[in-house]
Amino acid sequence: KMKIFNVVLALCAASSSAFHAPTAPLLNQPTATSTSLAGRKTQAVKRVAKAAAPALLFAPKAAFAAAKTAEPSLHLGQKITKTGGIAALAALCGYAGTQLLGGSKKQDFLEATPYWDQSTVPVNTYKNKSPFTGKVVSTKRIVGPKATGETCHIIIDHGGKMPYWEGQSYGVIPPGDNPKKPGKPNAVRLYSIASSRYGDDMTGNTASLCVRRATYWCPELQADDPAKKGICSNFLCDTSPGDEVSMTGPSGKVMLMPEEDPKTDLIMVATGTGIAPYRGFIRRLFMEETPAREAYAGEAWLFLGVANSDALLYDDEWQEAKANPTANGGKLRVDYALSREDTNKKGGKMYIQDKVEEYADEVFNKLDSGAHIYFCGLKGMMPGIQDMLKEVCSGKGIDYDEWLDGLKKNKQWHVEVY
């Protein structure tokens, strides 16, 4: 057994590049939750190799089952081809080799010089009249059965030709004619990018979108009215691997992270899929080997508002990031507002503004000390947020308009709503 184990580890080294080949059929792409720190990756691969080695050459299905049991975080695929052992061995060893030998590789090859310099942020590389054609890598539902609606995580391959920074958006042009302008293409829809610039696979060749399927419930029909469904969100949520997506952008600079001072606190407020840009922030600061992570010494504070626990997005990633502060003491803090499960101080539903208000003193102190605050989600979130902030300012004897103007002047106030 030990001989075979050693063979597997040797083949890992020999075939580590095989996993990057687009034809590798036996393993899923790493999912949105598969990124771990380098040291834990090494141990995970060793556990997989030890579990799978005794059976891999002669019983590949059993070997894969053993590997998945030993380390489910590696997200090994289910499909075993008829060719059996050799193909399975190559795929497993290629993946394990990538994790073992490449897991500690830094994500530093898409950085500015210095890394915090925003003068070279890419903007509008592709425009409406000449969009880029990306290909879907995977589409996955990421909410539970009791969530209010369906939200999907969609990974799109751009081949490194559509680089972006965290906080930017892509435009998507759904196929078909514009129903309001027959003969014309559909209008572009903007989606905040939900991955760091390195993508979920950390190659710099993919981007991820977090999309909620837009539907309309007709009270007369007592059913969803297909004539009023969201054209682009339904197109994206229905995509399969290999499907083409027409894209524009990247666009926007208002949601970029301020990285020049690594002690800067970030306050990130989101409702629903407004979580997208913050996933890019958090992965860059806590889950990837980036210069930003190496330097970060502040607190990133996430407020997320959704209907219930089943509607929480990327919670497993937030918990991993919370458990792994940076070397300089940078840390992630997370608070949820579950409107259908929690109550606010007045006994009503807990909305995002109510959760932020619970920590109003701390939030205001952080902003007075130079923290940046971000808001992303449906535009209906902002009136409640602003009313709450006005009330807090009134209680503190602060002129709200002057206070807000000061934040905007200092570029501490970032809003992207839709």
mmCIF file with all atom_site columns, N, CA and C in Angstrom, residues 24 46 55-56 114 147 170 190 214 263-264 278 309 337 343 347 361 384 414:
data_model
loop_
_atom_site.group_PDB
_atom_site.id
_atom_site.type_symbol
_atom_site.label_atom_id
_atom_site.label_alt_id
_atom_site.label_comp_id
_atom_site.label_asym_id
_atom_site.label_entity_id
_atom_site.label_seq_id
_atom_site.pdbx_PDB_ins_code
_atom_site.Cartn_x
_atom_site.Cartn_y
_atom_site.Cartn_z
_atom_site.occupancy
_atom_site.B_iso_or_equiv
_atom_site.pdbx_formal_charge
_atom_site.auth_seq_id
_atom_site.auth_comp_id
_atom_site.auth_asym_id
_atom_site.auth_atom_id
_atom_site.pdbx_PDB_model_num
ATOM 1  N N  . ALA A 1 24  ? -9.889  17.410 -19.343 1.00 0.00 ? 24  ALA A N  1
ATOM 2  C CA . ALA A 1 24  ? -9.938  16.525 -18.176 1.00 0.00 ? 24  ALA A CA 1
ATOM 3  C C  . ALA A 1 24  ? -11.379 16.246 -17.791 1.00 0.00 ? 24  ALA A C  1
ATOM 4  N N  . LYS A 1 46  ? -2.782  14.744 0.827   1.00 0.00 ? 46  LYS A N  1
ATOM 5  C CA . LYS A 1 46  ? -2.170  13.553 1.397   1.00 0.00 ? 46  LYS A CA 1
ATOM 6  C C  . LYS A 1 46  ? -3.232  12.579 1.902   1.00 0.00 ? 46  LYS A C  1
ATOM 7  N N  . ALA A 1 55  ? -6.762  1.260  -3.867  1.00 0.00 ? 55  ALA A N  1
ATOM 8  C CA . ALA A 1 55  ? -7.747  0.757  -4.822  1.00 0.00 ? 55  ALA A CA 1
ATOM 9  C C  . ALA A 1 55  ? -7.688  1.434  -6.173  1.00 0.00 ? 55  ALA A C  1
ATOM 10 N N  . LEU A 1 56  ? -6.894  2.506  -6.298  1.00 0.00 ? 56  LEU A N  1
ATOM 11 C CA . LEU A 1 56  ? -7.003  3.351  -7.472  1.00 0.00 ? 56  LEU A CA 1
ATOM 12 C C  . LEU A 1 56  ? -6.713  2.627  -8.777  1.00 0.00 ? 56  LEU A C  1
ATOM 13 N N  . PRO A 1 114 ? 2.558   49.833 -7.522  1.00 0.00 ? 114 PRO A N  1
ATOM 14 C CA . PRO A 1 114 ? 2.305   48.850 -6.459  1.00 0.00 ? 114 PRO A CA 1
ATOM 15 C C  . PRO A 1 114 ? 0.888   48.284 -6.558  1.00 0.00 ? 114 PRO A C  1
ATOM 16 N N  . ALA A 1 147 ? -35.616 28.906 0.549   1.00 0.00 ? 147 ALA A N  1
ATOM 17 C CA . ALA A 1 147 ? -35.264 30.275 0.159   1.00 0.00 ? 147 ALA A CA 1
ATOM 18 C C  . ALA A 1 147 ? -36.386 30.887 -0.660  1.00 0.00 ? 147 ALA A C  1
ATOM 19 N N  . TYR A 1 170 ? -19.810 43.232 -14.917 1.00 0.00 ? 170 TYR A N  1
ATOM 20 C CA . TYR A 1 170 ? -19.886 42.831 -16.321 1.00 0.00 ? 170 TYR A CA 1
ATOM 21 C C  . TYR A 1 170 ? -21.293 43.142 -16.832 1.00 0.00 ? 170 TYR A C  1
ATOM 22 N N  . LEU A 1 190 ? -26.420 44.747 -16.263 1.00 0.00 ? 190 LEU A N  1
ATOM 23 C CA . LEU A 1 190 ? -25.191 44.772 -15.482 1.00 0.00 ? 190 LEU A CA 1
ATOM 24 C C  . LEU A 1 190 ? -25.280 43.852 -14.275 1.00 0.00 ? 190 LEU A C  1
ATOM 25 N N  . ALA A 1 214 ? -35.326 36.127 -11.783 1.00 0.00 ? 214 ALA A N  1
ATOM 26 C CA . ALA A 1 214 ? -36.438 37.068 -11.638 1.00 0.00 ? 214 ALA A CA 1
ATOM 27 C C  . ALA A 1 214 ? -37.716 36.461 -12.210 1.00 0.00 ? 214 ALA A C  1
ATOM 28 N N  . LYS A 1 263 ? -4.623  49.323 6.864   1.00 0.00 ? 263 LYS A N  1
ATOM 29 C CA . LYS A 1 263 ? -5.337  49.356 8.139   1.00 0.00 ? 263 LYS A CA 1
ATOM 30 C C  . LYS A 1 263 ? -6.766  49.846 7.981   1.00 0.00 ? 263 LYS A C  1
ATOM 31 N N  . THR A 1 264 ? -7.178  50.176 6.762   1.00 0.00 ? 264 THR A N  1
ATOM 32 C CA . THR A 1 264 ? -8.513  50.722 6.528   1.00 0.00 ? 264 THR A CA 1
ATOM 33 C C  . THR A 1 264 ? -9.593  49.677 6.806   1.00 0.00 ? 264 THR A C  1
ATOM 34 N N  . TYR A 1 278 ? -18.664 41.923 -2.562  1.00 0.00 ? 278 TYR A N  1
ATOM 35 C CA . TYR A 1 278 ? -17.990 41.658 -1.292  1.00 0.00 ? 278 TYR A CA 1
ATOM 36 C C  . TYR A 1 278 ? -17.359 40.269 -1.270  1.00 0.00 ? 278 TYR A C  1
ATOM 37 N N  . SER A 1 309 ? -32.712 31.714 6.700   1.00 0.00 ? 309 SER A N  1
ATOM 38 C CA . SER A 1 309 ? -31.415 31.026 6.723   1.00 0.00 ? 309 SER A CA 1
ATOM 39 C C  . SER A 1 309 ? -31.119 30.306 5.421   1.00 0.00 ? 309 SER A C  1
ATOM 40 N N  . ALA A 1 337 ? -29.088 39.867 8.784   1.00 0.00 ? 337 ALA A N  1
ATOM 41 C CA . ALA A 1 337 ? -30.445 40.334 9.065   1.00 0.00 ? 337 ALA A CA 1
ATOM 42 C C  . ALA A 1 337 ? -31.393 39.402 8.323   1.00 0.00 ? 337 ALA A C  1
ATOM 43 N N  . THR A 1 343 ? -36.346 39.545 14.736  1.00 0.00 ? 343 THR A N  1
ATOM 44 C CA . THR A 1 343 ? -37.130 40.753 14.982  1.00 0.00 ? 343 THR A CA 1
ATOM 45 C C  . THR A 1 343 ? -36.201 41.883 15.399  1.00 0.00 ? 343 THR A C  1
ATOM 46 N N  . GLY A 1 347 ? -39.817 45.046 17.639  1.00 0.00 ? 347 GLY A N  1
ATOM 47 C CA . GLY A 1 347 ? -40.668 43.873 17.506  1.00 0.00 ? 347 GLY A CA 1
ATOM 48 C C  . GLY A 1 347 ? -41.096 43.571 16.086  1.00 0.00 ? 347 GLY A C  1
ATOM 49 N N  . ASP A 1 361 ? -23.260 53.101 16.979  1.00 0.00 ? 361 ASP A N  1
ATOM 50 C CA . ASP A 1 361 ? -22.134 53.814 17.587  1.00 0.00 ? 361 ASP A CA 1
ATOM 51 C C  . ASP A 1 361 ? -20.805 53.330 17.027  1.00 0.00 ? 361 ASP A C  1
ATOM 52 N N  . GLY A 1 384 ? -34.552 53.116 3.476   1.00 0.00 ? 384 GLY A N  1
ATOM 53 C CA . GLY A 1 384 ? -34.543 52.665 4.862   1.00 0.00 ? 384 GLY A CA 1
ATOM 54 C C  . GLY A 1 384 ? -33.204 52.906 5.530   1.00 0.00 ? 384 GLY A C  1
ATOM 55 N N  . HIS A 1 414 ? -19.719 54.466 -0.754  1.00 0.00 ? 414 HIS A N  1
ATOM 56 C CA . HIS A 1 414 ? -19.788 53.738 -2.031  1.00 0.00 ? 414 HIS A CA 1
ATOM 57 C C  . HIS A 1 414 ? -21.156 53.091 -2.167  1.00 0.00 ? 414 HIS A C  1
#
